């Protein structure tokens, strides 16, 4: 059975795992690196050390066929796509360029990601200069997801979403990329508040990549094992609030 390890600093990886489960039958190792949450405030050198250590830990403990770095921030800053058997998550800019009518795109990401030159290089590589891009710090929204407050404090969450996004919609942006894997959890609210705006989740493109790798391997069933570098009991309670009943183990 193909074995896929997916990790992030918290809940974010779950938004990547669901599309993978739809497209492949595999054993998925989900590692929530909560000890190092949030990745989005770390320096490049700190991230480099964390990601290398985490990849080594996953390789030593599980020997996965593929490791998915389920976070836009380290994927961009550390150029993950150049590493063998490791897949990163990136803003789906080419897809956004095909769908925008106003030629204005918003990238919702962590503070470190939107302020780093690595994102500028990625934009230049993947978009025409005719398209205007706004890089938007969505760290407050990421924190709402990781803390679980988006479930218990829906009205406050919607208020913060409107405060962050409305100025850019008023400026003519018609497409936003969800360039933190935490943000797809807020997609129902995004659609409710801005029904005419498109919000792009890169997770499905990751699932397609993985499906191609394992297209000849068809195991009998799917498996999901969950680990955390933080408090396993606390994280299991957090997951249960969004309907995930799997046992959480420490790693």
Short mmCIF file of C-alpha atoms in Angstrom, two decimals:
data_model
loop_
_atom_site.label_atom_id
_atom_site.label_comp_id
_atom_site.label_asym_id
_atom_site.label_seq_id
_atom_site.Cartn_x
_atom_site.Cartn_y
_atom_site.Cartn_z
CA UNK A 1 0.00 0.00 0.00
CA UNK A 2 1.40 3.46 -0.91
CA UNK A 3 2.39 5.41 2.17
CA UNK A 4 2.06 9.20 2.15
CA UNK A 5 3.22 11.45 4.99
CA UNK A 6 1.61 14.90 5.23
CA UNK A 7 2.64 17.51 7.76
CA UNK A 8 2.10 21.11 8.79
CA UNK A 9 2.33 22.99 12.07
CA UNK A 10 -1.25 22.11 12.96
CA UNK A 11 -4.68 21.59 11.40
CA UNK A 12 -3.67 22.83 7.96
CA UNK A 13 -2.66 19.43 6.60
CA UNK A 14 -6.23 18.16 6.91
CA UNK A 15 -7.34 20.37 4.02
CA UNK A 16 -4.72 18.62 1.87
CA UNK A 17 -5.47 15.12 3.13
CA UNK A 18 -9.16 15.08 2.19
CA UNK A 19 -8.57 15.52 -1.58
CA UNK A 20 -5.75 12.94 -1.45
CA UNK A 21 -8.14 10.44 0.14
CA UNK A 22 -10.68 11.07 -2.61
CA UNK A 23 -8.17 10.41 -5.39
CA UNK A 24 -5.98 7.65 -3.93
CA UNK A 25 -6.26 4.60 -1.73
CA UNK A 26 -3.26 4.81 0.53
CA UNK A 27 -1.98 4.87 4.07
CA UNK A 28 -1.66 8.50 5.14
CA UNK A 29 0.52 9.58 8.03
CA UNK A 30 -0.70 12.97 9.25
CA UNK A 31 1.79 14.78 11.49
CA UNK A 32 0.68 18.00 13.18
CA UNK A 33 3.89 19.72 14.25
CA UNK A 34 2.15 21.76 16.92
CA UNK A 35 5.33 22.21 18.93
CA UNK A 36 6.54 24.52 16.17
CA UNK A 37 3.25 26.31 15.43
CA UNK A 38 3.05 28.66 13.64
CA UNK A 39 5.41 28.15 10.71
CA UNK A 40 4.21 31.49 9.39
CA UNK A 41 6.16 33.53 11.95
CA UNK A 42 9.49 31.67 11.73
CA UNK A 43 12.63 32.99 10.04
CA UNK A 44 13.95 31.18 6.97
CA UNK A 45 16.81 29.63 8.97
CA UNK A 46 14.41 28.46 11.69
CA UNK A 47 12.06 26.98 9.11
CA UNK A 48 14.90 25.24 7.30
CA UNK A 49 15.97 23.49 10.51
CA UNK A 50 12.40 22.56 11.48
CA UNK A 51 11.47 21.18 8.05
CA UNK A 52 14.69 19.17 7.67
CA UNK A 53 14.28 17.67 11.15
CA UNK A 54 10.62 16.85 10.52
CA UNK A 55 11.30 15.21 7.17
CA UNK A 56 14.09 13.13 8.74
CA UNK A 57 11.79 12.10 11.60
CA UNK A 58 9.04 11.00 9.20
CA UNK A 59 11.49 9.10 6.99
CA UNK A 60 13.05 7.30 9.97
CA UNK A 61 9.75 6.38 11.61
CA UNK A 62 7.54 5.56 8.62
CA UNK A 63 9.61 5.30 5.39
CA UNK A 64 6.90 7.03 3.31
CA UNK A 65 6.87 6.86 -0.48
CA UNK A 66 6.09 10.59 -0.62
CA UNK A 67 6.16 13.42 1.91
CA UNK A 68 3.84 16.39 1.45
CA UNK A 69 4.88 19.62 3.14
CA UNK A 70 1.31 20.78 3.75
CA UNK A 71 2.18 24.43 4.22
CA UNK A 72 2.69 27.21 1.69
CA UNK A 73 5.19 29.13 3.83
CA UNK A 74 8.06 26.58 3.93
CA UNK A 75 7.22 25.36 0.43
CA UNK A 76 7.85 28.85 -0.95
CA UNK A 77 10.71 29.94 1.29
CA UNK A 78 12.69 26.69 1.06
CA UNK A 79 11.90 25.83 -2.60
CA UNK A 80 10.47 22.44 -1.65
CA UNK A 81 9.52 21.52 -5.23
CA UNK A 82 13.17 20.82 -6.08
CA UNK A 83 13.51 18.05 -3.48
CA UNK A 84 13.15 14.36 -4.41
CA UNK A 85 9.99 12.54 -3.22
CA UNK A 86 8.82 15.69 -1.45
CA UNK A 87 5.86 17.75 -2.63
CA UNK A 88 5.15 21.30 -1.52
CA UNK A 89 1.98 23.40 -1.58
CA UNK A 90 2.00 26.60 -3.63
CA UNK A 91 -0.44 29.38 -4.57
CA UNK A 92 -2.40 28.20 -7.66
CA UNK A 93 -1.53 31.30 -9.65
CA UNK A 94 -1.78 29.84 -13.15
CA UNK A 95 -5.29 28.63 -12.42
CA UNK A 96 -6.15 32.04 -10.96
CA UNK A 97 -4.81 33.78 -14.08
CA UNK A 98 -7.12 31.72 -16.28
CA UNK A 99 -10.18 32.53 -14.19
CA UNK A 100 -9.78 36.19 -13.29
CA UNK A 101 -11.78 38.70 -15.33
CA UNK A 102 -10.50 41.82 -13.66
CA UNK A 103 -6.84 40.76 -14.01
CA UNK A 104 -6.49 41.31 -10.27
CA UNK A 105 -5.61 38.45 -7.90
CA UNK A 106 -5.30 38.34 -4.12
CA UNK A 107 -2.92 35.92 -2.37
CA UNK A 108 -4.04 35.14 1.19
CA UNK A 109 -1.09 33.81 3.18
CA UNK A 110 0.87 34.04 6.40
CA UNK A 111 2.74 37.21 7.26
CA UNK A 112 6.16 35.67 6.60
CA UNK A 113 5.09 34.24 3.23
CA UNK A 114 3.51 37.42 1.85
CA UNK A 115 6.45 39.58 2.96
CA UNK A 116 9.20 37.31 1.64
CA UNK A 117 10.97 37.81 -1.70
CA UNK A 118 10.46 34.11 -2.47
CA UNK A 119 6.79 34.85 -3.14
CA UNK A 120 7.74 37.73 -5.45
CA UNK A 121 9.94 35.35 -7.46
CA UNK A 122 7.14 32.77 -7.61
CA UNK A 123 4.69 35.41 -8.84
CA UNK A 124 7.11 36.62 -11.51
CA UNK A 125 7.71 33.04 -12.67
CA UNK A 126 4.04 32.09 -12.89
CA UNK A 127 2.12 35.23 -13.84
CA UNK A 128 2.06 37.76 -16.65
CA UNK A 129 3.04 41.30 -15.71
CA UNK A 130 -0.41 42.34 -16.98
CA UNK A 131 -1.99 40.82 -13.87
CA UNK A 132 -1.99 42.80 -10.64
CA UNK A 133 -1.33 40.85 -7.44
CA UNK A 134 -2.12 41.84 -3.85
CA UNK A 135 -0.24 39.92 -1.15
CA UNK A 136 -2.49 39.79 1.91
CA UNK A 137 -1.53 38.89 5.46
CA UNK A 138 -4.15 36.35 6.58
CA UNK A 139 -2.37 35.27 9.78
CA UNK A 140 -5.36 36.32 11.96
CA UNK A 141 -7.54 33.89 9.98
CA UNK A 142 -4.96 31.11 10.27
CA UNK A 143 -4.94 31.59 14.05
CA UNK A 144 -8.75 31.39 14.20
CA UNK A 145 -8.64 28.00 12.48
CA UNK A 146 -5.78 26.55 14.51
CA UNK A 147 -7.37 27.63 17.81
CA UNK A 148 -10.77 26.23 16.80
CA UNK A 149 -12.40 29.61 17.42
CA UNK A 150 -13.82 29.61 13.89
CA UNK A 151 -16.21 26.87 15.06
CA UNK A 152 -17.27 28.42 18.37
CA UNK A 153 -17.10 32.10 17.39
CA UNK A 154 -18.57 32.15 13.89
CA UNK A 155 -19.86 35.72 13.93
CA UNK A 156 -16.54 37.10 15.16
CA UNK A 157 -14.74 35.04 12.52
CA UNK A 158 -16.97 36.45 9.78
CA UNK A 159 -16.32 39.96 11.06
CA UNK A 160 -12.55 39.46 10.78
CA UNK A 161 -12.89 37.88 7.32
CA UNK A 162 -14.87 40.89 6.08
CA UNK A 163 -12.36 43.33 7.58
CA UNK A 164 -9.43 41.64 5.81
CA UNK A 165 -11.00 40.88 2.43
CA UNK A 166 -13.55 43.64 1.74
CA UNK A 167 -11.00 46.39 0.85
CA UNK A 168 -9.49 44.15 -1.83
CA UNK A 169 -12.87 43.18 -3.27
CA UNK A 170 -13.75 46.88 -3.41
CA UNK A 171 -10.50 47.40 -5.33
CA UNK A 172 -11.63 44.95 -8.02
CA UNK A 173 -10.00 41.66 -7.02
CA UNK A 174 -12.23 38.81 -8.18
CA UNK A 175 -10.06 35.80 -7.22
CA UNK A 176 -8.21 34.94 -4.02
CA UNK A 177 -5.82 32.03 -3.58
CA UNK A 178 -6.05 30.27 -0.22
CA UNK A 179 -2.30 30.19 0.27
CA UNK A 180 -2.31 28.75 3.75
CA UNK A 181 -3.64 25.23 4.18
CA UNK A 182 -5.61 26.43 7.22
CA UNK A 183 -7.77 28.75 5.11
CA UNK A 184 -9.92 26.14 3.28
CA UNK A 185 -11.64 25.49 6.63
CA UNK A 186 -13.12 28.98 6.21
CA UNK A 187 -14.26 28.41 2.62
CA UNK A 188 -17.99 28.14 3.49
CA UNK A 189 -17.78 31.54 5.21
CA UNK A 190 -15.82 33.07 2.33
CA UNK A 191 -18.49 31.93 -0.12
CA UNK A 192 -21.32 33.12 2.09
CA UNK A 193 -19.83 36.59 2.58
CA UNK A 194 -18.51 37.03 -0.98
CA UNK A 195 -20.70 34.88 -3.27
CA UNK A 196 -19.43 36.51 -6.48
CA UNK A 197 -15.75 36.02 -5.64
CA UNK A 198 -13.70 32.89 -6.45
CA UNK A 199 -11.51 31.36 -3.73
CA UNK A 200 -8.95 28.84 -5.02
CA UNK A 201 -7.71 25.94 -2.89
CA UNK A 202 -4.45 24.33 -4.17
CA UNK A 203 -5.11 21.02 -2.40
CA UNK A 204 -6.78 19.32 -5.36
CA UNK A 205 -3.75 19.90 -7.59
CA UNK A 206 -1.58 18.24 -4.92
CA UNK A 207 -3.95 15.27 -4.86
CA UNK A 208 -3.73 14.99 -8.66
CA UNK A 209 0.09 14.92 -8.48
CA UNK A 210 0.00 12.12 -5.94
CA UNK A 211 -2.66 10.18 -7.84
CA UNK A 212 -0.37 10.15 -10.90
CA UNK A 213 2.51 8.77 -8.83
CA UNK A 214 0.43 5.87 -7.51
CA UNK A 215 -1.98 5.33 -10.41
CA UNK A 216 -0.88 1.70 -10.88
CA UNK A 217 -1.14 0.81 -7.21
CA UNK A 218 -4.68 0.08 -6.05
CA UNK A 219 -4.78 -1.07 -2.40
CA UNK A 220 -7.93 -2.45 -0.83
CA UNK A 221 -8.68 0.40 1.56
CA UNK A 222 -7.56 3.74 2.93
CA UNK A 223 -5.84 4.36 6.25
CA UNK A 224 -5.20 7.54 8.22
CA UNK A 225 -2.83 7.67 11.19
CA UNK A 226 -2.48 10.91 13.13
CA UNK A 227 0.50 12.13 15.16
CA UNK A 228 1.43 15.38 16.88
CA UNK A 229 4.52 16.94 18.43
CA UNK A 230 2.20 18.72 20.87
CA UNK A 231 -0.41 17.55 23.39
CA UNK A 232 -2.03 14.44 21.85
CA UNK A 233 -5.06 14.44 24.16
CA UNK A 234 -5.78 18.12 23.55
CA UNK A 235 -5.34 17.74 19.79
CA UNK A 236 -7.66 14.72 19.69
CA UNK A 237 -10.37 16.78 21.40
CA UNK A 238 -9.78 19.56 18.88
CA UNK A 239 -10.12 17.15 15.95
CA UNK A 240 -13.31 15.65 17.37
CA UNK A 241 -14.95 19.08 17.08
CA UNK A 242 -14.59 18.88 13.29
CA UNK A 243 -15.75 15.27 13.10
CA UNK A 244 -12.43 13.38 13.11
CA UNK A 245 -12.44 10.46 15.55
CA UNK A 246 -9.04 8.89 14.80
CA UNK A 247 -6.69 8.24 17.70
CA UNK A 248 -3.87 10.78 18.01
CA UNK A 249 -0.39 9.63 19.07
CA UNK A 250 2.68 11.61 20.11
CA UNK A 251 5.77 11.73 17.91
#
